[in-house]
Amino acid sequence: MTVANPKMWLKPGREKSLRRQHPWVFSGAIDRVEGAPTTGATVEVIASGGDFLAHAAYSPTSQIRARVWTFRPDERIDAAWFRARLARAIESRRKLGMFDAGSACRLVFSESDGLPGLVVDRYADYLVCQFLSAGAEVWRSAIVEGLQALCTPRGILERSEGGARHKEGLKSERRLLLGEAPPAEIEIETHGVRYLVDLEGGQKTGAYLDQQRNRKRVGAYAPDAEVLDAFAYTGGFAFASLHSGASSAMLIDSSAEALQLAERDAARNGFAGRCAFVEANVFDELRALKQARRQFDLVVLDPPKFVHSADQIPQGSRGYKDINMLGLQLVRPGGVLATFSCSGHVDAALFQKIVAGAVVDSGRAAQILERLSQPADHPVATEFPEADYLKGLILRVH
Ligand code: SAH
């Protein structure tokens, strides 16, 4: 006997976004749920007229009440299905040449890889997973087995943390899922620079992999430059710049742990004599540098996310404008500002407008030399523009 999947019936007219293959079903779109699905269970999403729309994972406590696994009625969501999706994501990174031994990249980027709620980062021989939705959570062991078979890592860690998990009614988890625990720090290499990464204690899954390519791009402006790396974390932009011939770099971050790691990275890469490490609030420190009449040839601003929801856009925009005004004032005439936003709610057009306002209000003139975005291991599925979150501008500042 086959047991029918539970069914989620939508209200009339509420199937439009699913027909365009957008993978989220919001609670307000649902007419009724039949078959008493458990948390994370696969449901069939059905249009009010009775057409099949998708197989999706049920998240009873989230506003995003279901996340689509597939729009194809004939696909069965089981361990083999997960293995195939994982294989597709991993193969894509292999084709991008991102699998060098000792390197790091994002292997699975959630909705963008057709696996809503799952993030997998590879750091050399270790994988770090985040299960951020009820659906990803219930398929955890199938996912871990699939990753093991496809990548044969030395160990797989879980770091399922943060607000997204909370909204799904899940508690934070940080633990070893399979294989060997990694050492307290492992080394990865990016564009010729070696970094120590603390997979268990570091921010995110240990590092900001989304900025790997942009660090190299910014480094192209660094020969002979005095560099200011504001919101440095473990100094990715500073070290890429020093590797490209910068004369010095000042790193500012509020995290003492991040700066300690950065100091050791500097020594290991032979940069120690050219670095200064400042543990401070960037807003305060940039004001102090201005007062001290310090200037730099290259200023990098890579702040944390200021805007977490649409209602925070006005306040977050002011934050971006303030920090950019402070940064601009420290750029020597003819120098470069590389400025970023990782707030998905602030799109590239708005970010450019905010930066343009900061240029005018700080009495400078600037030209956009390059626009930066997220790298190919953080792809954006065309039907899911929400994944497009990282933007940056490289400006010549007069
Ligand atoms: N540029 C980094 C990533 C930066 S993430 C890289 O390439 O790896 C943002 C960083 O800003 C985090 O390291 C966090 O500790 C730091 N941070 C957040 N708010 C801050 C503040 N007000 N002042 C200083 N640092 C801050």
mmCIF file of N, CA, C and O in Angstrom, residues 18 71 87 95 128 132 196 204 249 270 302-303 311 391:
data_model
loop_
_atom_site.group_PDB
_atom_site.id
_atom_site.type_symbol
_atom_site.label_atom_id
_atom_site.label_comp_id
_atom_site.label_asym_id
_atom_site.label_seq_id
_atom_site.Cartn_x
_atom_site.Cartn_y
_atom_site.Cartn_z
ATOM 1 N N LEU A 18 5.156 30.213 -7.324
ATOM 2 C CA LEU A 18 5.632 28.830 -7.503
ATOM 3 C C LEU A 18 5.669 28.447 -8.976
ATOM 4 O O LEU A 18 6.559 27.714 -9.408
ATOM 5 N N PHE A 71 10.088 20.923 -8.364
ATOM 6 C CA PHE A 71 8.822 21.238 -9.031
ATOM 7 C C PHE A 71 8.357 20.083 -9.907
ATOM 8 O O PHE A 71 7.332 20.180 -10.556
ATOM 9 N N ALA A 87 25.645 16.102 -5.626
ATOM 10 C CA ALA A 87 26.630 15.827 -6.690
ATOM 11 C C ALA A 87 26.643 16.969 -7.709
ATOM 12 O O ALA A 87 27.702 17.402 -8.163
ATOM 13 N N LYS A 95 34.149 22.015 -11.622
ATOM 14 C CA LYS A 95 34.328 22.605 -12.965
ATOM 15 C C LYS A 95 34.875 24.025 -12.880
ATOM 16 O O LYS A 95 35.488 24.511 -13.809
ATOM 17 N N VAL A 128 32.158 21.872 6.685
ATOM 18 C CA VAL A 128 31.349 22.461 7.750
ATOM 19 C C VAL A 128 29.950 22.681 7.183
ATOM 20 O O VAL A 128 29.787 23.320 6.135
ATOM 21 N N LEU A 132 19.753 24.825 8.135
ATOM 22 C CA LEU A 132 19.077 26.046 8.583
ATOM 23 C C LEU A 132 17.567 26.007 8.375
ATOM 24 O O LEU A 132 16.899 27.013 8.560
ATOM 25 N N LEU A 196 45.003 30.820 8.788
ATOM 26 C CA LEU A 196 44.556 29.868 9.800
ATOM 27 C C LEU A 196 43.060 30.077 10.005
ATOM 28 O O LEU A 196 42.600 31.213 10.080
ATOM 29 N N LYS A 204 30.926 32.797 11.288
ATOM 30 C CA LYS A 204 30.315 32.014 10.199
ATOM 31 C C LYS A 204 30.736 30.544 10.319
ATOM 32 O O LYS A 204 30.703 29.987 11.382
ATOM 33 N N ALA A 249 49.780 47.755 6.069
ATOM 34 C CA ALA A 249 48.342 47.581 6.250
ATOM 35 C C ALA A 249 47.990 47.758 7.710
ATOM 36 O O ALA A 249 48.684 47.232 8.589
ATOM 37 N N GLY A 270 55.002 36.213 6.454
ATOM 38 C CA GLY A 270 56.117 37.150 6.304
ATOM 39 C C GLY A 270 55.687 38.605 6.187
ATOM 40 O O GLY A 270 56.405 39.443 5.637
ATOM 41 N N ASP A 302 34.420 46.683 4.853
ATOM 42 C CA ASP A 302 33.654 45.443 4.664
ATOM 43 C C ASP A 302 32.837 45.153 5.930
ATOM 44 O O ASP A 302 33.111 44.190 6.654
ATOM 45 N N PRO A 303 31.845 46.019 6.197
ATOM 46 C CA PRO A 303 31.119 45.899 7.471
ATOM 47 C C PRO A 303 30.226 44.676 7.525
ATOM 48 O O PRO A 303 29.922 44.076 6.497
ATOM 49 N N ASP A 311 12.274 46.520 7.009
ATOM 50 C CA ASP A 311 12.003 47.718 7.826
ATOM 51 C C ASP A 311 13.283 48.363 8.358
ATOM 52 O O ASP A 311 13.253 49.483 8.855
ATOM 53 N N LYS A 391 27.581 43.030 -2.540
ATOM 54 C CA LYS A 391 27.941 43.955 -3.603
ATOM 55 C C LYS A 391 29.070 44.842 -3.120
ATOM 56 O O LYS A 391 29.206 45.082 -1.901
#
